[in-house]
XYZ file of N, CA and C in Angstrom:
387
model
N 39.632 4.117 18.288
C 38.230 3.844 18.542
C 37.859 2.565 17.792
N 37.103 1.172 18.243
C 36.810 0.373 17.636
C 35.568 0.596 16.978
N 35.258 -0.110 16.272
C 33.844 -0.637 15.134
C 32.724 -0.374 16.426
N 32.403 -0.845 17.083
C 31.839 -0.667 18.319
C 31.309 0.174 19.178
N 32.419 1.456 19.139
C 32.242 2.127 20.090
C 30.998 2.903 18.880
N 30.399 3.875 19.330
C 29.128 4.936 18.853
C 29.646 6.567 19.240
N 29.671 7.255 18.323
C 29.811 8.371 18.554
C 29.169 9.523 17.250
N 29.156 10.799 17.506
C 28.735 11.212 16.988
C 29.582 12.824 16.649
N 29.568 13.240 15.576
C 30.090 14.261 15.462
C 28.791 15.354 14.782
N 29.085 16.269 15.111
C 28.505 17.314 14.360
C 29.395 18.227 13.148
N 28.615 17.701 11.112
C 29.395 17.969 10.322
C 28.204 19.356 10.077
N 28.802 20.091 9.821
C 28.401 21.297 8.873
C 27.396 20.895 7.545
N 26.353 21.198 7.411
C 26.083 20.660 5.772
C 25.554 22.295 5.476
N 25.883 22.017 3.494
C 25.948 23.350 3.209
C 24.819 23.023 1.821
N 23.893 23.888 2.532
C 22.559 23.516 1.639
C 22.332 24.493 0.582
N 23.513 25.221 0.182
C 23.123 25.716 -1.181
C 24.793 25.195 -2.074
N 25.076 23.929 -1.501
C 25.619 22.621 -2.413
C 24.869 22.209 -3.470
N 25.201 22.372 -4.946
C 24.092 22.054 -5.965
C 24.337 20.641 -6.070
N 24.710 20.063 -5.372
C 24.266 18.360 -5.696
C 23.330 18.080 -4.809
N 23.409 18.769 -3.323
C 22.505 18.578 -2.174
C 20.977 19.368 -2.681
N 21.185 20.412 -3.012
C 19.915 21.279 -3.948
C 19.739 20.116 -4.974
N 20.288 19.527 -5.729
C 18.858 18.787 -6.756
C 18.503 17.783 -5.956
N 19.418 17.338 -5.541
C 18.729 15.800 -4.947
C 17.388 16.054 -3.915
N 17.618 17.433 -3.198
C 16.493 17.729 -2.453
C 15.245 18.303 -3.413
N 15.735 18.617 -4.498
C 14.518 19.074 -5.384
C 14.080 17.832 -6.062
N 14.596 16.797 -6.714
C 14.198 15.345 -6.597
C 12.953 15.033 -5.848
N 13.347 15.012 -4.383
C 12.596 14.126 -3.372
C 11.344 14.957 -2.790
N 11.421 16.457 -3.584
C 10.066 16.768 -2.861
C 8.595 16.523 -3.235
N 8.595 16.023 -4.210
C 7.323 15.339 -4.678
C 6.762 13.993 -3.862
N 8.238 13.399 -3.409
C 7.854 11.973 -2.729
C 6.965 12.176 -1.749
N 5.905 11.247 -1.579
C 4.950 11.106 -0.724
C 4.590 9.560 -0.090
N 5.256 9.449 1.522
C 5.846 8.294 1.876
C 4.234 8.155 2.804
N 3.738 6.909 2.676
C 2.710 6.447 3.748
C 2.703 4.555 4.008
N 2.430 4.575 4.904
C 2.770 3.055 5.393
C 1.667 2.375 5.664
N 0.692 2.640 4.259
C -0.389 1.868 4.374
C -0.012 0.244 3.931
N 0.888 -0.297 3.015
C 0.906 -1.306 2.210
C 1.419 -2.422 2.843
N 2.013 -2.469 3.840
C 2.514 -3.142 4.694
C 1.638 -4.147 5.900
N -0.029 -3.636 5.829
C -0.315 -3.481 7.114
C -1.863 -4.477 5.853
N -2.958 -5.136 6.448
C -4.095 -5.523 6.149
C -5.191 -4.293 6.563
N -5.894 -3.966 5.479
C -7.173 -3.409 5.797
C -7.982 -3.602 6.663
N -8.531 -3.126 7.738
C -9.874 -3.983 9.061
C -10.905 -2.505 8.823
N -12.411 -3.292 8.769
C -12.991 -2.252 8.531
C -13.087 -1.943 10.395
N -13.887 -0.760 10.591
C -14.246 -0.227 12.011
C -15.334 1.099 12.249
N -15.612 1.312 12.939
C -16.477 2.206 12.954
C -15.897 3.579 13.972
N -16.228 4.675 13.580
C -15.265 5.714 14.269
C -16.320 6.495 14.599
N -16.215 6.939 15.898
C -17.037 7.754 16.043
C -16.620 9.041 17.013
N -17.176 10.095 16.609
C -16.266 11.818 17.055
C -17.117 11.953 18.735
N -15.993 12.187 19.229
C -15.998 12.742 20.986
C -15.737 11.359 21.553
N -15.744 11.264 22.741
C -15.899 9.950 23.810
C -16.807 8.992 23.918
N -18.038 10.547 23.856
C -19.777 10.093 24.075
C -20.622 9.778 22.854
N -19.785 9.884 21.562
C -20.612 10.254 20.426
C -21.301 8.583 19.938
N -22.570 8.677 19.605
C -23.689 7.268 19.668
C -23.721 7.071 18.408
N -23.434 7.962 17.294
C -23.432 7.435 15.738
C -22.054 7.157 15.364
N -21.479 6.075 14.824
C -20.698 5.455 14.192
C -20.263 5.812 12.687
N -19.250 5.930 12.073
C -19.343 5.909 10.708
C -17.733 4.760 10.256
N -18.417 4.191 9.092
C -17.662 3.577 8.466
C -16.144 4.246 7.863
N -15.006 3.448 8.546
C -13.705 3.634 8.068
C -12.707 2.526 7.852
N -11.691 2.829 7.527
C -10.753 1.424 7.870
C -9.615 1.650 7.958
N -8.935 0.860 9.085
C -8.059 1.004 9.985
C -6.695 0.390 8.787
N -5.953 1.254 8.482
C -4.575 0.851 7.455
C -3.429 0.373 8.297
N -3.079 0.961 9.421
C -1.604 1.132 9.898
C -2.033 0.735 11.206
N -1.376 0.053 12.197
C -1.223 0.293 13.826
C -0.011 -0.331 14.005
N 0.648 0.634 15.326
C 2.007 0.430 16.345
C 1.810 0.760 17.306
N 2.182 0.193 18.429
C 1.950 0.582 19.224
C 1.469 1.700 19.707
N 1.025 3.029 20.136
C 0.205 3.831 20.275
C 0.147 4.685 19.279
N -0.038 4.361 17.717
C -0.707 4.922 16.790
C -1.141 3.920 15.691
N -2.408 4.591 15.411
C -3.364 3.917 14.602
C -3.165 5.028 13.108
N -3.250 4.496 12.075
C -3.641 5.281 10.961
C -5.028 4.716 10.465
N -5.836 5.961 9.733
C -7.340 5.416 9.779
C -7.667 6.328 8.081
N -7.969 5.266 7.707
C -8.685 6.132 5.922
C -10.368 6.342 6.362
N -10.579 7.318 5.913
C -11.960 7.985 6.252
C -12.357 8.579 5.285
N -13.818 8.823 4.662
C -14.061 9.752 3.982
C -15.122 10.795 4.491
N -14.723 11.074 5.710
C -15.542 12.344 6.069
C -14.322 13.282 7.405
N -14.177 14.289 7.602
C -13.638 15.062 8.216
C -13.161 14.806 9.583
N -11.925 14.507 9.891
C -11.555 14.351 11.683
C -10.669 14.970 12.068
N -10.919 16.696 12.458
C -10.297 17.584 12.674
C -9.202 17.164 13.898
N -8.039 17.738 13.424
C -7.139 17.895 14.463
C -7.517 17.545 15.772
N -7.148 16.911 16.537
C -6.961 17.734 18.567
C -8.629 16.760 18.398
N -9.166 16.069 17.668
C -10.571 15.673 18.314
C -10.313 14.225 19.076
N -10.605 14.045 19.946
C -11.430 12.591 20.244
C -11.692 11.819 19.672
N -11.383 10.731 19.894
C -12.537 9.866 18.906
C -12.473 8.383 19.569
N -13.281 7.031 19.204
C -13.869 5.825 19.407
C -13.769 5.378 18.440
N -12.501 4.457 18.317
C -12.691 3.293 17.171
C -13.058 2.108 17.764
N -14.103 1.727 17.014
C -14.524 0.315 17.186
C -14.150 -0.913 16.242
N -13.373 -2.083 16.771
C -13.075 -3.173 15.404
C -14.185 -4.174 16.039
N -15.128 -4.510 15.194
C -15.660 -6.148 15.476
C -15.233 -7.036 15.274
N -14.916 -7.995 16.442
C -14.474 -9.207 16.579
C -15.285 -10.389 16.767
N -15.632 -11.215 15.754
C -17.386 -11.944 15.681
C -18.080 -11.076 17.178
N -18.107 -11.775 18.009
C -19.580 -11.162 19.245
C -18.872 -10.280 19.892
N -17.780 -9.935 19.749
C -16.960 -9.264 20.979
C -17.080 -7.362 19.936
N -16.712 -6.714 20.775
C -16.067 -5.253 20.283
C -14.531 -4.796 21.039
N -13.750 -4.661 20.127
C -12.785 -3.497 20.577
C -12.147 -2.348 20.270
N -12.451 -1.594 21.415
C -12.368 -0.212 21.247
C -11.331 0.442 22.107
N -10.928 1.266 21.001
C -9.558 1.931 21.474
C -10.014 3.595 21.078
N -9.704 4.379 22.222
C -9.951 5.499 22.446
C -8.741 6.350 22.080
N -8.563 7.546 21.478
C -7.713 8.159 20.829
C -7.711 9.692 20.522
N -6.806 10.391 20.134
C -7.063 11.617 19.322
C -6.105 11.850 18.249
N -7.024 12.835 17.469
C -6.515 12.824 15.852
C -5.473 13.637 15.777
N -4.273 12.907 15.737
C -2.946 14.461 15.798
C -2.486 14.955 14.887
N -3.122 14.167 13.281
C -2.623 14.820 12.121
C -3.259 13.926 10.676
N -3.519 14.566 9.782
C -4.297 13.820 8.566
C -4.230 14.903 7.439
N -4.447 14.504 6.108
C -4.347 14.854 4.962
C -5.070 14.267 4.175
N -5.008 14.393 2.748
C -5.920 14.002 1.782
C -4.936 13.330 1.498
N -5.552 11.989 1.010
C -4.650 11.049 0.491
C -3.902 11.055 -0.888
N -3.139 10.508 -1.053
C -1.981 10.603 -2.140
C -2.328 9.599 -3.151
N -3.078 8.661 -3.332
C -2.908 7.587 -3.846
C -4.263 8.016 -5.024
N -4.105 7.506 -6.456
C -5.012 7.958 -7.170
C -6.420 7.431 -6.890
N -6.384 6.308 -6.544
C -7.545 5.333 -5.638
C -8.373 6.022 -4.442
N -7.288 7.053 -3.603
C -8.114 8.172 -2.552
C -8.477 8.713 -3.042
N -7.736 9.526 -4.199
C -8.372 11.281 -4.621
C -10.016 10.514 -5.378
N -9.850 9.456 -5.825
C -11.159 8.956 -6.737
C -12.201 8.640 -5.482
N -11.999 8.051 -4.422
C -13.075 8.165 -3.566
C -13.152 9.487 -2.280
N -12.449 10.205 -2.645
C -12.671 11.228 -1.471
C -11.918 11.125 -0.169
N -11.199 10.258 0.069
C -10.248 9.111 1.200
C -9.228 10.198 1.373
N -9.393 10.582 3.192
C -8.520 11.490 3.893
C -7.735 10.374 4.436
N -6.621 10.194 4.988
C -5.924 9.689 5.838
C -5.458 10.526 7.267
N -5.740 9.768 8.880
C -5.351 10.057 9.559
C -4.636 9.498 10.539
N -4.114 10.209 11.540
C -3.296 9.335 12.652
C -3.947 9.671 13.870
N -4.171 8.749 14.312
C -4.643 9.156 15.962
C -3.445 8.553 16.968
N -3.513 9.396 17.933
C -2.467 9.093 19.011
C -3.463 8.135 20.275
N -2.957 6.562 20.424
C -3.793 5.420 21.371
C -3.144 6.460 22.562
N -4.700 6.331 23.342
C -4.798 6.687 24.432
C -4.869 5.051 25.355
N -5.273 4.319 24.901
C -5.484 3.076 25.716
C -5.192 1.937 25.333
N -4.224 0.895 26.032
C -3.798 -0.191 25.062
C -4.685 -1.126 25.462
N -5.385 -1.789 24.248
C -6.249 -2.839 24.448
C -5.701 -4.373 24.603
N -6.344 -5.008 25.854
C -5.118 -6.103 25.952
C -4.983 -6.658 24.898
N -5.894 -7.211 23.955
C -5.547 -8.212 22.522
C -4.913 -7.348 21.342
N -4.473 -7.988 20.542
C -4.736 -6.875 19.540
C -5.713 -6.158 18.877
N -5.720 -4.832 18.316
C -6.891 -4.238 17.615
C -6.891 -4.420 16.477
């Protein structure tokens, strides 16, 4: 078989291996988020499709159809939602739902109250958001 070719085997792993047990007891504290990589944009979010009040958040993370969003007020699971970014006179808005969020990890969240979430893009906006 050359360097080249790709294959895959299926190995056995044996998880009460005490080198595999600490190293996994090690890493369970780690708490991985991919805010630092990305520029802050503030935006305005607002709950359902139809919903007319706005609230202040800011947009940490986007890839292609997911956005991560720091918030400090509640965006339950499975909801809807309307992010708005202002672009001087223009608006863009990308429509979404919230498929998963937590309280943030960072001592800077727990001090302001800062949930982190992910919404799954329902709509790709032609420019960027």
């Amino acid at each position: 078989m050359s360097k080249t070719d790709t294959w895959t085997r299926n190995t056995p792993v044996n998880w009460d291996d005490p080198q595999l047990v600490s190293l996994l007891s090690r890493s369970e504290s780690w708490s991985i988020d991919n805010r630092g990589g990305f520029t802050p944009q503030h935006v305005q979010v607002y709950l359902g499709w139809s919903g007319s009040v706005g609230r202040s958040a800011t947009l940490v993370w986007e890839r292609d159809s997911a956005v991560v969003v720091e918030a400090t007020f509640a965006l339950p699971q499975g909801e809807q939602v309307r992010v708005d970014k202002h672009l001087g006179d223009r608006i863009r808005t990308l429509w979404g739902v919230v498929v998963d969020g937590r309280e943030g990890y960072r001592d800077e969240d727990r001090r302001k109250g800062i949930h982190v979430y992910w919404l799954q893009v329902l709509n790709k906006p032609n420019d960027s958001f």
